[in-house]
Amino acid sequence: MHRLAILACLLLCAPLHAQDQRTLLRQGMRLENEGKIEEAITVYEPLLARYARNTSVLYRLASAYQKVGRFQDAVSLLQKRLARATNDITAISRLSDVYFTAGNAEEADRQIERMLSVSPQQGTYTSVGQRYERRNQDQKAIRVYRRGRQVLENPELFSRELGQIYERAENYPAAVGEYIILARQKPQYVSLVESKLQNIAGQTSDRRPLFELLLRNVKAAFRDNRGTRLFVTYAIAAGFAHDALQELLLLSPDAPIEGSLLRIGRETLESGDASDAIQAFQQLASRTENSALIAQARSGLAQALERSGSTTLALQVYKTVVNGPGNSNVLAECLYRMGRLHWRLRHVAVTISTLKSFSNFDDRSPWRTRATDLLADIYLATDRPDEAAKTYRTNIRENTGKEAALPSTYRLSRLLTIQGEYSAAQKALRSILKGATASYVYNDAIELAAAINAGLDEDATGLDAYARALMAEHRGDLLTSASAALDGIDLSRDRTLDTTRLRFGVSRLVEAKAWSQIEEVCEAVPAEATSVVSWTRLHLGISLERQGRIPEARDIYEGILVDFPDALDADRARERLIDLKSPSEENEAG
């Protein structure tokens, strides 16, 4: 403090160059930023005394006074400035802040009115409105924004600010109305408004009025695809995709709704509503002359027809896309889906012919990779293992060094396991486990490698049974696969391969919905098989539940919570108990 006193004396006694003034101002600001407000004041005061017209120093000193509670000093300082410069907006603004901090809200508002009178500009209204928002005075902010619209004679100003205030207040109709204005006024904010509408759809319980509000906006300006885009975004988020589709189809034929039809078609296809997807894609294909868009519409239509069970029509549409113009990725997807559908219908020769035609595609699209793996799976399922291995290796070669090669490598390792070539299978699995943790097959590769290693070390017979189970699974014979996996297991040894075979076999029985067999297997698991007891108890409960024996299932689940409270299976058991609560129990819990 002694040093600062000397500094103050020098300031009063000696003239300073401009550079020296800036240096001292920065010193005061540094002290202020460090929280040494009183010390900063001892720098600012003498500096301002020498240079009264230096507004930077004046504003810094007024701010420092405000921070230490010397409100009257801050007011006096700013009023002196306004006596010389009546219309200094910065001084008026700072004076309002001082009054507000001092608890004099009435005088703070009076200074704000002065600001708006002196500078009735959009920026001033924005600044004042945001000031009120920061003070959690949203109603005052609303009045300022509305007044700005009137004064500036522009009813679309401040739509973003008003929309956000109304959204915070859960006045969703008003918020949506403002967001519509924002999207119309500033196209760059359409994505932001879409996210706002999605959030509102998730928050409000009364969604229909907002749907109608957005629909009226579409009808009033049906050629503005931004309004349609917002309408569809909200409708999908609110669960009104079907209603939105019907309303769009009632618009004028020249309404630009092609993008919205594509979006609704994809959304309803994803959600499983095939009938709406079919209608959306059919309408899109008939309304556009864009060949790429037509191909996308027909691709979606074929998928929707397939999901609805109209497989013959689906195949016809897939074929139309494959033989027509369009984006190569869309054509490749349709070719793959057409081949997969033929396989599902067990048109084996046609499936193989369709998938082999991918060799005509020059690109290495993900659909080609998936088609090649499917072709290899089909070869394996139809007792052509050598061709299967060759085809898997084709995929691995074409995707060398890429993650796309890993699923094929895993499939090849399974095939080698099925053929009893365990060393070759281990080698293939090591190439996956060297660090490809991002791949979805990584965990499967770990399990298969562990089973092979355990089998070679402990149980060659069990490993051969596991290989037979894999083969039966490839052929789609789940019950035979489960039988092979479970044949001869001895869980009293609690060995890795036995527990792996148990999990594999029971999982195949779950796929086959063989609940009574699952019950029989799980009940036979001895208590000393510690690594799988909680897992088998859980599946026993599930099998009893699926057989309608709910009280027994609940007893099993409750026992898991008691005996294995820290196991992951306890979490599943807890979920099942919640789902099985009776209405009276739910009322009691409420």
Short mmCIF file of C-alpha atoms in Angstrom, two decimals, residues 258-588:
data_model
loop_
_atom_site.label_atom_id
_atom_site.label_comp_id
_atom_site.label_asym_id
_atom_site.label_seq_id
_atom_site.Cartn_x
_atom_site.Cartn_y
_atom_site.Cartn_z
CA GLU A 258 -41.00 -34.33 -51.59
CA GLY A 259 -38.37 -34.05 -48.85
CA SER A 260 -41.04 -34.31 -46.17
CA LEU A 261 -42.53 -37.42 -47.78
CA LEU A 262 -39.11 -39.05 -47.86
CA ARG A 263 -38.56 -38.19 -44.21
CA ILE A 264 -41.96 -39.46 -43.06
CA GLY A 265 -41.48 -42.61 -45.12
CA ARG A 266 -38.14 -43.35 -43.51
CA GLU A 267 -39.42 -42.51 -40.03
CA THR A 268 -42.52 -44.71 -40.28
CA LEU A 269 -40.47 -47.50 -41.84
CA GLU A 270 -38.05 -47.31 -38.92
CA SER A 271 -40.88 -47.29 -36.37
CA GLY A 272 -42.52 -50.31 -37.97
CA ASP A 273 -45.61 -48.64 -39.47
CA ALA A 274 -45.33 -50.19 -42.92
CA SER A 275 -48.67 -48.92 -44.24
CA ASP A 276 -47.75 -45.25 -43.75
CA ALA A 277 -44.30 -45.87 -45.18
CA ILE A 278 -45.82 -47.50 -48.26
CA GLN A 279 -48.14 -44.55 -48.82
CA ALA A 280 -45.40 -41.96 -48.29
CA PHE A 281 -42.96 -43.64 -50.67
CA GLN A 282 -45.60 -44.29 -53.32
CA GLN A 283 -46.67 -40.65 -53.26
CA LEU A 284 -43.07 -39.48 -53.42
CA ALA A 285 -42.28 -41.65 -56.44
CA SER A 286 -45.34 -40.32 -58.27
CA ARG A 287 -44.67 -36.62 -57.48
CA THR A 288 -41.03 -36.26 -58.46
CA GLU A 289 -39.12 -36.48 -61.72
CA ASN A 290 -35.75 -36.67 -59.98
CA SER A 291 -34.36 -40.13 -60.80
CA ALA A 292 -32.23 -40.30 -57.66
CA LEU A 293 -35.21 -39.42 -55.48
CA ILE A 294 -37.38 -41.94 -57.30
CA ALA A 295 -34.80 -44.64 -56.61
CA GLN A 296 -34.76 -43.76 -52.90
CA ALA A 297 -38.56 -43.78 -52.79
CA ARG A 298 -38.77 -47.19 -54.46
CA SER A 299 -36.05 -48.57 -52.21
CA GLY A 300 -38.04 -47.48 -49.16
CA LEU A 301 -41.26 -48.81 -50.71
CA ALA A 302 -39.72 -52.22 -51.28
CA GLN A 303 -38.53 -52.39 -47.66
CA ALA A 304 -41.99 -51.37 -46.42
CA LEU A 305 -43.66 -53.99 -48.61
CA GLU A 306 -41.26 -56.61 -47.31
CA ARG A 307 -42.07 -55.71 -43.72
CA SER A 308 -45.77 -55.83 -44.43
CA GLY A 309 -45.45 -59.37 -45.78
CA SER A 310 -45.93 -58.47 -49.45
CA THR A 311 -42.74 -60.25 -50.43
CA THR A 312 -43.61 -60.80 -54.11
CA LEU A 313 -44.31 -57.11 -54.66
CA ALA A 314 -41.20 -56.21 -52.66
CA LEU A 315 -39.03 -58.35 -54.93
CA GLN A 316 -40.53 -56.70 -57.98
CA VAL A 317 -39.80 -53.21 -56.67
CA TYR A 318 -36.26 -54.14 -55.62
CA LYS A 319 -35.67 -55.46 -59.14
CA THR A 320 -37.03 -52.24 -60.67
CA VAL A 321 -34.57 -50.17 -58.66
CA VAL A 322 -31.61 -52.43 -59.40
CA ASN A 323 -32.30 -52.29 -63.15
CA GLY A 324 -32.96 -48.54 -63.24
CA PRO A 325 -31.01 -45.30 -62.81
CA GLY A 326 -30.05 -43.90 -59.44
CA ASN A 327 -27.34 -43.48 -56.86
CA SER A 328 -24.99 -46.46 -56.85
CA ASN A 329 -25.27 -46.85 -53.07
CA VAL A 330 -29.09 -47.06 -53.31
CA LEU A 331 -28.81 -49.65 -56.09
CA ALA A 332 -26.31 -51.66 -54.07
CA GLU A 333 -28.55 -51.58 -51.01
CA CYS A 334 -31.54 -52.81 -53.01
CA LEU A 335 -29.49 -55.59 -54.59
CA TYR A 336 -28.37 -56.75 -51.15
CA ARG A 337 -31.88 -56.57 -49.70
CA MET A 338 -33.31 -58.40 -52.70
CA GLY A 339 -30.79 -61.19 -52.24
CA ARG A 340 -31.47 -61.38 -48.51
CA LEU A 341 -35.23 -61.60 -49.14
CA HIS A 342 -34.74 -64.39 -51.68
CA TRP A 343 -32.71 -66.25 -49.03
CA ARG A 344 -35.42 -65.71 -46.43
CA LEU A 345 -37.86 -67.28 -48.88
CA ARG A 346 -35.31 -70.08 -49.45
CA HIS A 347 -34.85 -69.31 -53.15
CA VAL A 348 -31.30 -70.62 -52.82
CA ALA A 349 -30.16 -70.54 -56.45
CA VAL A 350 -31.67 -67.11 -57.09
CA THR A 351 -30.14 -65.79 -53.88
CA ILE A 352 -26.66 -66.94 -54.84
CA SER A 353 -27.03 -65.54 -58.35
CA THR A 354 -28.25 -62.19 -57.00
CA LEU A 355 -25.46 -61.81 -54.46
CA LYS A 356 -22.77 -62.88 -56.91
CA SER A 357 -23.85 -60.07 -59.23
CA PHE A 358 -22.19 -57.67 -56.79
CA SER A 359 -19.00 -58.50 -58.67
CA ASN A 360 -20.34 -56.14 -61.36
CA PHE A 361 -20.08 -53.22 -58.93
CA ASP A 362 -16.76 -51.41 -59.14
CA ASP A 363 -17.11 -49.70 -55.77
CA ARG A 364 -16.36 -51.30 -52.41
CA SER A 365 -19.58 -50.20 -50.72
CA PRO A 366 -20.67 -51.50 -47.30
CA TRP A 367 -23.53 -53.28 -49.09
CA ARG A 368 -21.08 -55.25 -51.21
CA THR A 369 -19.24 -56.28 -48.05
CA ARG A 370 -22.46 -57.38 -46.35
CA ALA A 371 -23.60 -59.20 -49.47
CA THR A 372 -20.31 -61.11 -49.67
CA ASP A 373 -20.59 -62.20 -46.05
CA LEU A 374 -24.20 -63.26 -46.57
CA LEU A 375 -23.19 -65.26 -49.65
CA ALA A 376 -20.51 -67.02 -47.62
CA ASP A 377 -23.04 -67.73 -44.83
CA ILE A 378 -25.36 -69.29 -47.41
CA TYR A 379 -22.58 -71.47 -48.79
CA LEU A 380 -21.89 -72.67 -45.25
CA ALA A 381 -25.57 -73.28 -44.50
CA THR A 382 -25.93 -75.31 -47.70
CA ASP A 383 -22.90 -77.55 -46.99
CA ARG A 384 -20.41 -75.79 -49.25
CA PRO A 385 -17.76 -74.90 -46.65
CA ASP A 386 -14.87 -74.53 -49.07
CA GLU A 387 -16.75 -71.93 -51.12
CA ALA A 388 -17.79 -70.23 -47.87
CA ALA A 389 -14.16 -69.96 -46.72
CA LYS A 390 -13.09 -68.65 -50.12
CA THR A 391 -15.82 -65.99 -50.06
CA TYR A 392 -15.02 -64.85 -46.52
CA ARG A 393 -11.38 -64.49 -47.58
CA THR A 394 -12.47 -62.38 -50.56
CA ASN A 395 -14.04 -59.89 -48.17
CA ILE A 396 -10.99 -59.93 -45.92
CA ARG A 397 -8.71 -59.29 -48.88
CA GLU A 398 -10.86 -56.48 -50.32
CA ASN A 399 -10.99 -54.75 -46.91
CA THR A 400 -7.43 -55.30 -45.76
CA GLY A 401 -6.57 -53.00 -42.88
CA LYS A 402 -10.18 -51.84 -42.49
CA GLU A 403 -12.69 -52.58 -39.76
CA ALA A 404 -15.03 -53.96 -42.45
CA ALA A 405 -12.76 -57.01 -42.68
CA LEU A 406 -13.28 -58.00 -39.04
CA PRO A 407 -16.80 -59.51 -39.28
CA SER A 408 -15.60 -61.66 -42.19
CA THR A 409 -12.54 -62.69 -40.20
CA TYR A 410 -14.72 -63.69 -37.27
CA ARG A 411 -17.06 -65.67 -39.54
CA LEU A 412 -14.06 -67.42 -41.06
CA SER A 413 -12.79 -68.31 -37.59
CA ARG A 414 -16.17 -69.88 -36.78
CA LEU A 415 -16.05 -71.86 -40.01
CA LEU A 416 -12.55 -73.08 -39.21
CA THR A 417 -13.79 -74.08 -35.75
CA ILE A 418 -16.69 -75.98 -37.31
CA GLN A 419 -14.19 -77.82 -39.55
CA GLY A 420 -12.02 -78.68 -36.56
CA GLU A 421 -9.13 -76.50 -37.79
CA TYR A 422 -8.65 -75.00 -34.35
CA SER A 423 -5.12 -73.67 -34.83
CA ALA A 424 -6.15 -71.80 -37.98
CA ALA A 425 -9.21 -70.46 -36.13
CA GLN A 426 -6.97 -69.21 -33.31
CA LYS A 427 -4.75 -67.42 -35.82
CA ALA A 428 -7.76 -65.69 -37.41
CA LEU A 429 -9.08 -64.64 -34.01
CA ARG A 430 -5.72 -63.18 -32.98
CA SER A 431 -5.88 -60.83 -35.96
CA ILE A 432 -9.15 -59.48 -34.51
CA LEU A 433 -7.95 -59.28 -30.92
CA LYS A 434 -4.76 -57.35 -31.68
CA GLY A 435 -6.55 -54.11 -30.90
CA ALA A 436 -9.82 -53.88 -32.80
CA THR A 437 -11.85 -53.01 -29.72
CA ALA A 438 -14.09 -50.72 -31.77
CA SER A 439 -15.49 -53.66 -33.71
CA TYR A 440 -18.82 -55.12 -32.65
CA VAL A 441 -17.39 -58.65 -33.15
CA TYR A 442 -14.65 -58.09 -30.59
CA ASN A 443 -16.53 -59.63 -27.65
CA ASP A 444 -17.68 -62.57 -29.80
CA ALA A 445 -14.07 -63.13 -30.85
CA ILE A 446 -12.95 -63.13 -27.21
CA GLU A 447 -15.59 -65.75 -26.33
CA LEU A 448 -14.76 -68.01 -29.26
CA ALA A 449 -11.01 -67.74 -28.61
CA ALA A 450 -11.53 -68.59 -24.94
CA ALA A 451 -13.67 -71.62 -25.88
CA ILE A 452 -11.07 -72.93 -28.33
CA ASN A 453 -8.19 -72.37 -25.90
CA ALA A 454 -10.07 -74.07 -23.07
CA GLY A 455 -11.09 -76.97 -25.30
CA LEU A 456 -7.56 -77.59 -26.53
CA ASP A 457 -6.23 -77.44 -22.98
CA GLU A 458 -8.96 -79.37 -21.13
CA ASP A 459 -11.71 -80.91 -23.21
CA ALA A 460 -11.20 -81.85 -26.87
CA THR A 461 -14.47 -83.78 -26.94
CA GLY A 462 -16.40 -80.78 -25.62
CA LEU A 463 -14.75 -78.54 -28.23
CA ASP A 464 -15.90 -80.87 -31.01
CA ALA A 465 -19.45 -80.72 -29.59
CA TYR A 466 -19.25 -76.94 -29.56
CA ALA A 467 -18.16 -76.98 -33.21
CA ARG A 468 -21.19 -79.14 -34.10
CA ALA A 469 -23.41 -76.65 -32.30
CA LEU A 470 -22.00 -73.80 -34.39
CA MET A 471 -22.67 -75.76 -37.58
CA ALA A 472 -26.28 -76.47 -36.64
CA GLU A 473 -26.78 -72.80 -35.82
CA HIS A 474 -25.50 -71.84 -39.27
CA ARG A 475 -28.06 -74.15 -40.79
CA GLY A 476 -30.81 -72.48 -38.77
CA ASP A 477 -31.54 -75.61 -36.70
CA LEU A 478 -31.65 -74.02 -33.26
CA LEU A 479 -32.82 -77.05 -31.33
CA THR A 480 -30.10 -79.28 -32.78
CA SER A 481 -27.56 -76.55 -32.09
CA ALA A 482 -28.67 -76.33 -28.45
CA SER A 483 -28.61 -80.11 -28.08
CA ALA A 484 -25.05 -80.34 -29.42
CA ALA A 485 -23.85 -77.49 -27.21
CA LEU A 486 -25.37 -79.02 -24.06
CA ASP A 487 -24.34 -82.61 -24.81
CA GLY A 488 -22.05 -83.97 -22.12
CA ILE A 489 -21.41 -80.75 -20.19
CA ASP A 490 -20.26 -81.25 -16.62
CA LEU A 491 -20.82 -78.04 -14.71
CA SER A 492 -19.55 -79.51 -11.45
CA ARG A 493 -16.07 -78.88 -12.91
CA ASP A 494 -16.97 -75.22 -13.46
CA ARG A 495 -14.66 -75.07 -16.46
CA THR A 496 -14.63 -72.35 -19.12
CA LEU A 497 -15.77 -74.48 -22.06
CA ASP A 498 -18.62 -76.10 -20.12
CA THR A 499 -20.02 -72.73 -19.04
CA THR A 500 -19.59 -71.33 -22.57
CA ARG A 501 -21.49 -74.29 -24.02
CA LEU A 502 -24.25 -73.84 -21.41
CA ARG A 503 -24.73 -70.18 -22.26
CA PHE A 504 -24.65 -70.90 -25.99
CA GLY A 505 -27.13 -73.77 -25.74
CA VAL A 506 -29.61 -71.93 -23.52
CA SER A 507 -29.41 -68.86 -25.75
CA ARG A 508 -30.34 -71.00 -28.79
CA LEU A 509 -33.28 -72.40 -26.83
CA VAL A 510 -34.38 -68.85 -26.04
CA GLU A 511 -34.31 -68.05 -29.77
CA ALA A 512 -36.38 -71.17 -30.40
CA LYS A 513 -38.76 -70.24 -27.54
CA ALA A 514 -38.29 -73.72 -26.08
CA TRP A 515 -39.25 -72.63 -22.57
CA SER A 516 -39.87 -76.04 -21.02
CA GLN A 517 -36.45 -77.25 -22.21
CA ILE A 518 -34.80 -74.14 -20.76
CA GLU A 519 -36.51 -74.88 -17.43
CA GLU A 520 -35.19 -78.42 -17.46
CA VAL A 521 -31.62 -77.39 -18.30
CA CYS A 522 -31.47 -74.54 -15.77
CA GLU A 523 -32.89 -76.59 -12.92
CA ALA A 524 -30.17 -79.18 -13.47
CA VAL A 525 -27.33 -76.71 -12.98
CA PRO A 526 -25.58 -77.55 -9.67
CA ALA A 527 -25.05 -74.89 -7.01
CA GLU A 528 -21.27 -75.35 -7.20
CA ALA A 529 -21.23 -73.96 -10.77
CA THR A 530 -20.64 -70.56 -9.23
CA SER A 531 -19.87 -68.64 -12.42
CA VAL A 532 -23.25 -69.36 -14.03
CA VAL A 533 -25.70 -69.93 -11.17
CA SER A 534 -27.18 -66.43 -11.16
CA TRP A 535 -27.38 -66.46 -14.98
CA THR A 536 -29.18 -69.81 -15.11
CA ARG A 537 -31.51 -68.77 -12.27
CA LEU A 538 -32.45 -65.68 -14.28
CA HIS A 539 -33.20 -67.75 -17.39
CA LEU A 540 -35.17 -70.20 -15.28
CA GLY A 541 -37.32 -67.29 -14.12
CA ILE A 542 -37.76 -66.11 -17.70
CA SER A 543 -38.79 -69.61 -18.85
CA LEU A 544 -41.36 -69.87 -16.03
CA GLU A 545 -42.67 -66.40 -16.85
CA ARG A 546 -43.10 -67.30 -20.53
CA GLN A 547 -45.02 -70.42 -19.50
CA GLY A 548 -47.44 -68.25 -17.52
CA ARG A 549 -46.17 -69.41 -14.12
CA ILE A 550 -45.78 -65.89 -12.79
CA PRO A 551 -45.70 -66.56 -9.00
CA GLU A 552 -42.90 -69.10 -9.47
CA ALA A 553 -40.99 -66.68 -11.71
CA ARG A 554 -41.30 -63.92 -9.12
CA ASP A 555 -39.95 -66.24 -6.42
CA ILE A 556 -36.92 -66.97 -8.61
CA TYR A 557 -36.27 -63.28 -9.29
CA GLU A 558 -36.60 -62.36 -5.61
CA GLY A 559 -34.19 -65.15 -4.73
CA ILE A 560 -31.61 -63.71 -7.15
CA LEU A 561 -31.84 -60.34 -5.40
CA VAL A 562 -31.19 -62.02 -2.05
CA ASP A 563 -28.45 -64.45 -3.10
CA PHE A 564 -26.67 -62.39 -5.79
CA PRO A 565 -27.36 -58.71 -4.99
CA ASP A 566 -24.22 -57.42 -6.76
CA ALA A 567 -24.50 -59.49 -9.95
CA LEU A 568 -25.62 -57.99 -13.27
CA ASP A 569 -28.35 -60.63 -13.32
CA ALA A 570 -29.81 -59.00 -10.19
CA ASP A 571 -30.46 -55.86 -12.22
CA ARG A 572 -32.33 -57.89 -14.85
CA ALA A 573 -34.28 -59.68 -12.12
CA ARG A 574 -35.25 -56.35 -10.58
CA GLU A 575 -36.51 -55.12 -13.95
CA ARG A 576 -38.61 -58.26 -14.41
CA LEU A 577 -40.14 -57.87 -10.94
CA ILE A 578 -41.11 -54.28 -11.74
CA ASP A 579 -42.76 -55.39 -14.99
CA LEU A 580 -44.63 -58.15 -13.18
CA LYS A 581 -46.13 -55.90 -10.50
CA SER A 582 -49.86 -56.27 -10.16
CA PRO A 583 -52.10 -53.13 -10.41
CA SER A 584 -52.80 -53.27 -6.68
CA GLU A 585 -49.07 -53.36 -5.90
CA GLU A 586 -48.47 -50.36 -8.17
CA ASN A 587 -51.22 -48.44 -6.38
CA GLU A 588 -49.70 -49.28 -3.02
#
